[in-house]
Short mmCIF file of N, CA, C and O in Angstrom, two decimals:
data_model
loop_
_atom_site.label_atom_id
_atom_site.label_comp_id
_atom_site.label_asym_id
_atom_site.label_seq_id
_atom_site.Cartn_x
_atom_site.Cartn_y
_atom_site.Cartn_z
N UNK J 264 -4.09 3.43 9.37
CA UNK J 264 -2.77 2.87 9.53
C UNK J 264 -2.02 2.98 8.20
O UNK J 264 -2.57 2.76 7.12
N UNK J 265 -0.86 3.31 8.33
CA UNK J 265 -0.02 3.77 7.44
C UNK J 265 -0.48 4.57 6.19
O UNK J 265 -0.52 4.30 4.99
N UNK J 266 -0.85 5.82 7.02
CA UNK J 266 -1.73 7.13 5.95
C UNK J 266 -1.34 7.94 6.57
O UNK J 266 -1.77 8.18 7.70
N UNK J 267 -0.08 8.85 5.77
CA UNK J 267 -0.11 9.59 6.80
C UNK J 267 -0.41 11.28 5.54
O UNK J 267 -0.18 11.44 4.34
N UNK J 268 -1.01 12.24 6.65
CA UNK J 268 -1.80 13.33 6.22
C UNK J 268 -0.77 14.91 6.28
O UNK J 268 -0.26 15.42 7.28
N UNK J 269 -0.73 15.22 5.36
CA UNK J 269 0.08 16.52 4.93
C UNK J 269 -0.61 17.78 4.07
O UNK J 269 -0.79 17.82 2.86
N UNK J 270 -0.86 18.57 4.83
CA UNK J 270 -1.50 19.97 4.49
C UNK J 270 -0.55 20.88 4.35
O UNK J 270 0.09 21.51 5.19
N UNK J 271 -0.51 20.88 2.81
CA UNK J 271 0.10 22.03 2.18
C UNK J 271 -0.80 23.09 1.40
O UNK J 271 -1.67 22.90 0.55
N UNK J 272 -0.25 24.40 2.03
CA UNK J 272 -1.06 25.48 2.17
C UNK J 272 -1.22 25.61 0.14
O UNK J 272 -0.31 25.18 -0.58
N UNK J 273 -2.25 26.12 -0.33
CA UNK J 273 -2.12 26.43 -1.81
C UNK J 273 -2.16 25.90 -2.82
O UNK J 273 -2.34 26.33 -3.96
N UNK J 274 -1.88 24.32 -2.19
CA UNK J 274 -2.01 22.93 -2.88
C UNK J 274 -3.04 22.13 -3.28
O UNK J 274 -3.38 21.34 -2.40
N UNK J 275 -3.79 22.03 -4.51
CA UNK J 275 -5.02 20.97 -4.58
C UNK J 275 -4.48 19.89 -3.45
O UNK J 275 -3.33 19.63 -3.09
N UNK J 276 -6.00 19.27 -2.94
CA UNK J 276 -5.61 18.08 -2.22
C UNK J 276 -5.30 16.97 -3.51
O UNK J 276 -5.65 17.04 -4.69
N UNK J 277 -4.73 16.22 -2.96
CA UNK J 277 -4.55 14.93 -3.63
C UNK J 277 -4.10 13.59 -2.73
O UNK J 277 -3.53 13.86 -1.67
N UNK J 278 -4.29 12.06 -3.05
CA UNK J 278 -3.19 11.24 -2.66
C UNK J 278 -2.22 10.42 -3.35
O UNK J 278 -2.45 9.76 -4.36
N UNK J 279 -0.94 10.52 -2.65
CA UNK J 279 -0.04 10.16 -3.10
C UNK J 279 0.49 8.72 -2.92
O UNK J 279 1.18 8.72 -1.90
N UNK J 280 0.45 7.51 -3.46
CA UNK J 280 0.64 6.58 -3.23
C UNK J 280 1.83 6.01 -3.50
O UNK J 280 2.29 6.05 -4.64
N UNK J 281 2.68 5.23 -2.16
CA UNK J 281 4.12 5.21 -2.57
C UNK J 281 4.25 4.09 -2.36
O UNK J 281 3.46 3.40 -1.71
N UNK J 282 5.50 3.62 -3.01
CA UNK J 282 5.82 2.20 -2.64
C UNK J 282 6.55 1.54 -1.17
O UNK J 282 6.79 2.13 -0.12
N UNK J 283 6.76 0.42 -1.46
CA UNK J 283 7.95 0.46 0.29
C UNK J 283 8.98 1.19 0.44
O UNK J 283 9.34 1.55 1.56
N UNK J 284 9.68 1.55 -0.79
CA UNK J 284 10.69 2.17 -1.13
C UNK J 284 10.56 4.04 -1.33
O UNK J 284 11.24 4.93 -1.85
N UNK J 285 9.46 3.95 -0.68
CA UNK J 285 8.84 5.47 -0.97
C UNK J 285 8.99 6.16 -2.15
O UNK J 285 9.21 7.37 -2.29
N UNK J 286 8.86 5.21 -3.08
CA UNK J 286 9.04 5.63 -4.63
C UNK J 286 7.69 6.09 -4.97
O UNK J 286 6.90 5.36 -4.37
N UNK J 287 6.87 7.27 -5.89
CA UNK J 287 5.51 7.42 -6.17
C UNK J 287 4.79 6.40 -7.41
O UNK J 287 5.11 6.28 -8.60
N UNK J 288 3.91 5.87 -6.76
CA UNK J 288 3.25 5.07 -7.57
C UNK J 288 2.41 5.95 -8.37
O UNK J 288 2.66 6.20 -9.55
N UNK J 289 1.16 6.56 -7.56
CA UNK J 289 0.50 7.19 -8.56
C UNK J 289 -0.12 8.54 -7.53
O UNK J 289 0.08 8.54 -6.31
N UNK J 290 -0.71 9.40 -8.09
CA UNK J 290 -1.00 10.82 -7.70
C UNK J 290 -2.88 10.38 -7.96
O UNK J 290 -3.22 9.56 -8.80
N UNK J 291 -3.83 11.11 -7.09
CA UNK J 291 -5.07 10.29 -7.26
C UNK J 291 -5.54 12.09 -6.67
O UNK J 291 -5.33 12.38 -5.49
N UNK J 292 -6.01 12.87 -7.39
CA UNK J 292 -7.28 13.96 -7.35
C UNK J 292 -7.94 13.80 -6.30
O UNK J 292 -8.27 12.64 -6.04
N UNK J 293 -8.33 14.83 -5.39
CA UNK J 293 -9.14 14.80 -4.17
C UNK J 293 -10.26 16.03 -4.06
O UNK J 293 -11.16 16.20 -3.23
N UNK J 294 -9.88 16.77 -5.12
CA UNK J 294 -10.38 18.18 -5.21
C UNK J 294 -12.10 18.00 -5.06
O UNK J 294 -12.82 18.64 -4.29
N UNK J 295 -12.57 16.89 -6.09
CA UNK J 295 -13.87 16.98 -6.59
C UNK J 295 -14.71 15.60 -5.52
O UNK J 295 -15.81 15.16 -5.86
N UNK J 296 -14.26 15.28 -4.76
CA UNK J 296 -14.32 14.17 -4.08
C UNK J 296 -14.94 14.48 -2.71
O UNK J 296 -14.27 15.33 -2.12
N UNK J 297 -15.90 14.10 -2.09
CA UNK J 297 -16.57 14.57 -0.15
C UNK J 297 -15.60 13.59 0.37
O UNK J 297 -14.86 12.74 -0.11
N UNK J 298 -15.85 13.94 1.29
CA UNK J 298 -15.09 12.81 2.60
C UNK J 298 -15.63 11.58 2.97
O UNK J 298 -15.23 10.59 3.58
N UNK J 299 -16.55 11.88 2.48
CA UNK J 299 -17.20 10.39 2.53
C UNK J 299 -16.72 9.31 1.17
O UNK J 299 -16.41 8.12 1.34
N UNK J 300 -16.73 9.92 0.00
CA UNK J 300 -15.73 9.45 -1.22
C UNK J 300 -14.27 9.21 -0.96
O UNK J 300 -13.79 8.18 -1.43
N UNK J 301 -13.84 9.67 -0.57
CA UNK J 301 -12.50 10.15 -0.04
C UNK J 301 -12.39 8.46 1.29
O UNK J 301 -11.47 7.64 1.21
N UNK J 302 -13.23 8.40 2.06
CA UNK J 302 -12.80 7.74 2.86
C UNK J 302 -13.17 6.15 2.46
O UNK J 302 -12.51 5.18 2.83
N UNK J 303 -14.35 6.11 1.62
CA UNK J 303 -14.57 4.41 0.39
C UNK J 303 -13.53 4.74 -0.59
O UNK J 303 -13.81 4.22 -1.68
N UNK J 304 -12.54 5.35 -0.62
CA UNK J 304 -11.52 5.31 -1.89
C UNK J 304 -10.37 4.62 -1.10
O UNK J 304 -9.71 3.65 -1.47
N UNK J 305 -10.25 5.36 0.11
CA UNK J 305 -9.43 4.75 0.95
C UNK J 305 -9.34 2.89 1.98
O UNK J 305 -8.53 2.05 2.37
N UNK J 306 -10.79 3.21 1.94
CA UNK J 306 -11.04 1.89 2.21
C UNK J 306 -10.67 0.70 1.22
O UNK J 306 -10.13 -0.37 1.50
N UNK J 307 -11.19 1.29 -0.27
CA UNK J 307 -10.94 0.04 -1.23
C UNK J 307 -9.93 0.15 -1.89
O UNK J 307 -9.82 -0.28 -3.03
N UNK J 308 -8.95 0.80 -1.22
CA UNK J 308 -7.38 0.83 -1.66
C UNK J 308 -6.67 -0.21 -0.95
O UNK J 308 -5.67 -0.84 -1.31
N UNK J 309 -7.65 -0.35 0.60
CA UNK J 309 -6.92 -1.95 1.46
C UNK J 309 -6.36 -0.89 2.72
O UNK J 309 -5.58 -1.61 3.35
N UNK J 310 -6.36 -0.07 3.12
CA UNK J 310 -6.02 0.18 4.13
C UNK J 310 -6.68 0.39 5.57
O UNK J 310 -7.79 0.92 5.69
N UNK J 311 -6.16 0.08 6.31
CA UNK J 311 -6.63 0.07 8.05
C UNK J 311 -7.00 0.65 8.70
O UNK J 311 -6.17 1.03 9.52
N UNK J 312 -8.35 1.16 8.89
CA UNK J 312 -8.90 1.87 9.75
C UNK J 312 -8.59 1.04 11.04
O UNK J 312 -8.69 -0.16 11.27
N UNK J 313 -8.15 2.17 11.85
CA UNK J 313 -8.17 1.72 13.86
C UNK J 313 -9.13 2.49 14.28
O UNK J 313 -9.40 3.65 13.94
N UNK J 314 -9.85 1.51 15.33
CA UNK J 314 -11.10 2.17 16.00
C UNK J 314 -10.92 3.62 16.71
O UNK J 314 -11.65 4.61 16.81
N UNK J 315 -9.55 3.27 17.18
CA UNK J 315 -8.85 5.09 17.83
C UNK J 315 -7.60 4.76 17.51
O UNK J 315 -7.14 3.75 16.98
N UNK J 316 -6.97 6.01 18.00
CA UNK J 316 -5.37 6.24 17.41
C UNK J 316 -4.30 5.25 17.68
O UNK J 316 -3.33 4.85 17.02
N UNK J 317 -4.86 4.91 19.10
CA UNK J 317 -3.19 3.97 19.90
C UNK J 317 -3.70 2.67 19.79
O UNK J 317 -2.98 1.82 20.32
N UNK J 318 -5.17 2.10 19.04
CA UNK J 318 -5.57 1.12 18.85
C UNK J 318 -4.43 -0.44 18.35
O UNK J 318 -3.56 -0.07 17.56
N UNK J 319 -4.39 -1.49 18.58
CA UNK J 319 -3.43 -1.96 17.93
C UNK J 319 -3.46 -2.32 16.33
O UNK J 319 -4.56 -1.86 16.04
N UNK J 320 -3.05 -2.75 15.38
CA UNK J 320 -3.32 -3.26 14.16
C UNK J 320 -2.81 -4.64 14.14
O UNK J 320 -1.67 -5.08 14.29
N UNK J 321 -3.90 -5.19 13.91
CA UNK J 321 -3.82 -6.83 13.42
C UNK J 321 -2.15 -6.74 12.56
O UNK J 321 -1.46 -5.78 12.21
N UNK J 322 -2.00 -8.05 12.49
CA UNK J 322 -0.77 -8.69 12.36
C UNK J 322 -1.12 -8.71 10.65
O UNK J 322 -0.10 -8.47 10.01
N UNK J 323 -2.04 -8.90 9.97
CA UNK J 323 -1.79 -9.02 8.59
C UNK J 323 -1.93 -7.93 7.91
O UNK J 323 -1.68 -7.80 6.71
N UNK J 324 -2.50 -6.76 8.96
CA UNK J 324 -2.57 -4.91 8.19
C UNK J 324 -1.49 -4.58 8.84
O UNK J 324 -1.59 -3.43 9.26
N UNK J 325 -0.65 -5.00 9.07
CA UNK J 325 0.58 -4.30 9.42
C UNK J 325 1.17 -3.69 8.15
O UNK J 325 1.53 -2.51 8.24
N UNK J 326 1.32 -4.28 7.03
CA UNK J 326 1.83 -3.58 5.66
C UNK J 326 0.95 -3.15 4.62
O UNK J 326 1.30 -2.68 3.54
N UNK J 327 -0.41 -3.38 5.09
CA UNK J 327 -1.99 -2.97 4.58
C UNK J 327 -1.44 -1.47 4.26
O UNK J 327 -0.63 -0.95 5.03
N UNK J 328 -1.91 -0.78 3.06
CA UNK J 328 -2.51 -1.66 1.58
C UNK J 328 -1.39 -2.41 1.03
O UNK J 328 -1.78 -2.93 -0.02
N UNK J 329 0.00 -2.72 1.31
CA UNK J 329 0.48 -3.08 0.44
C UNK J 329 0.18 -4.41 0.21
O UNK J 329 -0.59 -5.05 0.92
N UNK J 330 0.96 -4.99 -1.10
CA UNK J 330 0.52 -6.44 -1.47
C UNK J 330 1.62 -6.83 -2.11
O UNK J 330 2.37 -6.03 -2.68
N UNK J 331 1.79 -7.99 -2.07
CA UNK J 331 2.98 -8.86 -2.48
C UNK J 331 3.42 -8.38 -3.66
O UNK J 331 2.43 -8.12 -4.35
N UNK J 332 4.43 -8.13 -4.25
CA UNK J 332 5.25 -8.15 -5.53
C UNK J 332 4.78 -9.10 -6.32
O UNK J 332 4.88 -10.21 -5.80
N UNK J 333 4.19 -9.11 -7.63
CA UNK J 333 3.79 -9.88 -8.37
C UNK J 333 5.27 -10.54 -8.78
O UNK J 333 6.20 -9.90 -9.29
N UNK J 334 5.28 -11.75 -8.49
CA UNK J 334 6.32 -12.63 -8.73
C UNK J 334 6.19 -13.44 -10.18
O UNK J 334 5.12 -13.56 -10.78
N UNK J 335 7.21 -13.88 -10.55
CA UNK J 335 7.42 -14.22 -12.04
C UNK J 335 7.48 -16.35 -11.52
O UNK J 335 8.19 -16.64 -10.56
N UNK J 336 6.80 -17.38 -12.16
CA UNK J 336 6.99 -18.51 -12.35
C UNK J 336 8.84 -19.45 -12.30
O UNK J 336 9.70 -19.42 -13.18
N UNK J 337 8.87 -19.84 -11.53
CA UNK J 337 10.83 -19.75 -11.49
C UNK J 337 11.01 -19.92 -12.72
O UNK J 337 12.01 -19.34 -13.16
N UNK J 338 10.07 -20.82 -13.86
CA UNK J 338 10.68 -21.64 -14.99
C UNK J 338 10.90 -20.52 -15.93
O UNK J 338 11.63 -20.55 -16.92
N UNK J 339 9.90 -19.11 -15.36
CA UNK J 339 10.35 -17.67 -16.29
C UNK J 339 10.98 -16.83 -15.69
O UNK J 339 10.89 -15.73 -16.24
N UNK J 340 11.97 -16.85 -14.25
CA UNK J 340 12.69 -16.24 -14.10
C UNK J 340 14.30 -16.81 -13.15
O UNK J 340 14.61 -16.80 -11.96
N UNK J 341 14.91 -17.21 -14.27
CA UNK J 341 15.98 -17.57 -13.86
C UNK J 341 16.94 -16.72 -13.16
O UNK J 341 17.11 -15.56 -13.54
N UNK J 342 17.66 -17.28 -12.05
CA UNK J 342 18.88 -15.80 -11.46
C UNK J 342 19.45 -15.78 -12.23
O UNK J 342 19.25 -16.35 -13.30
N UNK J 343 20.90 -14.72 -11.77
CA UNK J 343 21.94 -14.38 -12.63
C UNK J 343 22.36 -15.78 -13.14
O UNK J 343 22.44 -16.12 -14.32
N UNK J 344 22.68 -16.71 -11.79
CA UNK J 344 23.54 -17.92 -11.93
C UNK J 344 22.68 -19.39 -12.47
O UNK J 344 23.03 -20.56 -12.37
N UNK J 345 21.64 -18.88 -12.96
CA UNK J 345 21.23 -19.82 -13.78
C UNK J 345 20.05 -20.65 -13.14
O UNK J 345 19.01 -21.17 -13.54
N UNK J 346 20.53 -20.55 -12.28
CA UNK J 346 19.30 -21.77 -10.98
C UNK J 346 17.91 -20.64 -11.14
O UNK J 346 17.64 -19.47 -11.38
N UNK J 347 17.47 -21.60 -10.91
CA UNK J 347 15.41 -20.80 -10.44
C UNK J 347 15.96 -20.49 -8.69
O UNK J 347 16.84 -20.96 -7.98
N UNK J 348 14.76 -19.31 -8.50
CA UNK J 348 14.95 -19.13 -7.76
C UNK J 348 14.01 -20.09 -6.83
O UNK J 348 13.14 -20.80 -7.32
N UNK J 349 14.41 -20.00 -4.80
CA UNK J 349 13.45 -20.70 -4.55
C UNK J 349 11.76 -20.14 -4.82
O UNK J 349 11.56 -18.95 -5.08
N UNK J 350 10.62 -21.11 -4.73
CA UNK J 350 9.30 -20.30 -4.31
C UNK J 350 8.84 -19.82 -2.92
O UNK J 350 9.14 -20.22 -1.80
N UNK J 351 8.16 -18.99 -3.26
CA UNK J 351 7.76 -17.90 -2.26
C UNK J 351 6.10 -18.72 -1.36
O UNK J 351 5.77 -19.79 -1.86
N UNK J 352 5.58 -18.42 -0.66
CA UNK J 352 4.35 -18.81 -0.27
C UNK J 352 3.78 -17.26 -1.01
O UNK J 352 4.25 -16.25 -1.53
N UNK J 353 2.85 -17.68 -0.76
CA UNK J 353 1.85 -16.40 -1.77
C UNK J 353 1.74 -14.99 -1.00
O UNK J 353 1.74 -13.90 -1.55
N UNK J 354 1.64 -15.21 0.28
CA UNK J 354 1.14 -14.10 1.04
C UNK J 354 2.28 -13.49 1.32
O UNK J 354 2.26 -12.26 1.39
N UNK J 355 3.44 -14.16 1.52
CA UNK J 355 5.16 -13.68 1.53
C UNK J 355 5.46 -12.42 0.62
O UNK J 355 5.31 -12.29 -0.59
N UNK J 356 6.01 -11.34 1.76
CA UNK J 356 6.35 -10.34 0.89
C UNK J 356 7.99 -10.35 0.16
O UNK J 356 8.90 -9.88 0.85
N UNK J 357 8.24 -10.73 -0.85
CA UNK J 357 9.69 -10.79 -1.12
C UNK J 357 10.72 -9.97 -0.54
O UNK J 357 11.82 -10.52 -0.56
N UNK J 358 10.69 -8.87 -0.05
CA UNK J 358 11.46 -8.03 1.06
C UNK J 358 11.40 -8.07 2.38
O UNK J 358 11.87 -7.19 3.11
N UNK J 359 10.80 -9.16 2.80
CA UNK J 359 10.43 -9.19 4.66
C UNK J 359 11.42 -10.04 4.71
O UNK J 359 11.76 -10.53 5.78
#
């Protein structure tokens, strides 16, 4: 769940890890790696294996691997207008 696979002809493999914003986080080597490496790299990155394709995904891997925005303490991040902002619950993604 939310992996999606692109074979470009000529290209070392690699993965590309993006943000929500499909911005690139980081580029991760696949060349020297089995599929069996390849698939515990993927696992302990946090993402969702489905038992088959049209399987459903649980309600909390719905945005699996991603993870909350490391948020700043209000008393260290004031808004523009001066106020703290409100707090978040922990598991809350600041963009949902």
């Amino acid at each position: 769940h939310n992996l999606e696979m692109k074979h470009l002809p000529g290209a070392d493999p690699e993965l590309v890890l993006l943000s929500h914003r499909y911005e690139e986080l980081e580029r991760i080597p696949l060349s020297d790696m089995t599929r069996e490496e390849i698939n515990q790299l993927v696992q302990e990155l946090g993402f969702y294996r489905k038992e088959t394709p049209d399987a459903p995904v649980p309600e909390e891997f719905q945005f699996a691997p991603a993870r909350p925005l490391p948020t700043l303490l209000p008393h260290q991040a004031p808004a523009a207008d001066g106020k703290t902002p409100p707090e978040r619950d922990e598991g809350e993604h600041p963009d949902l």
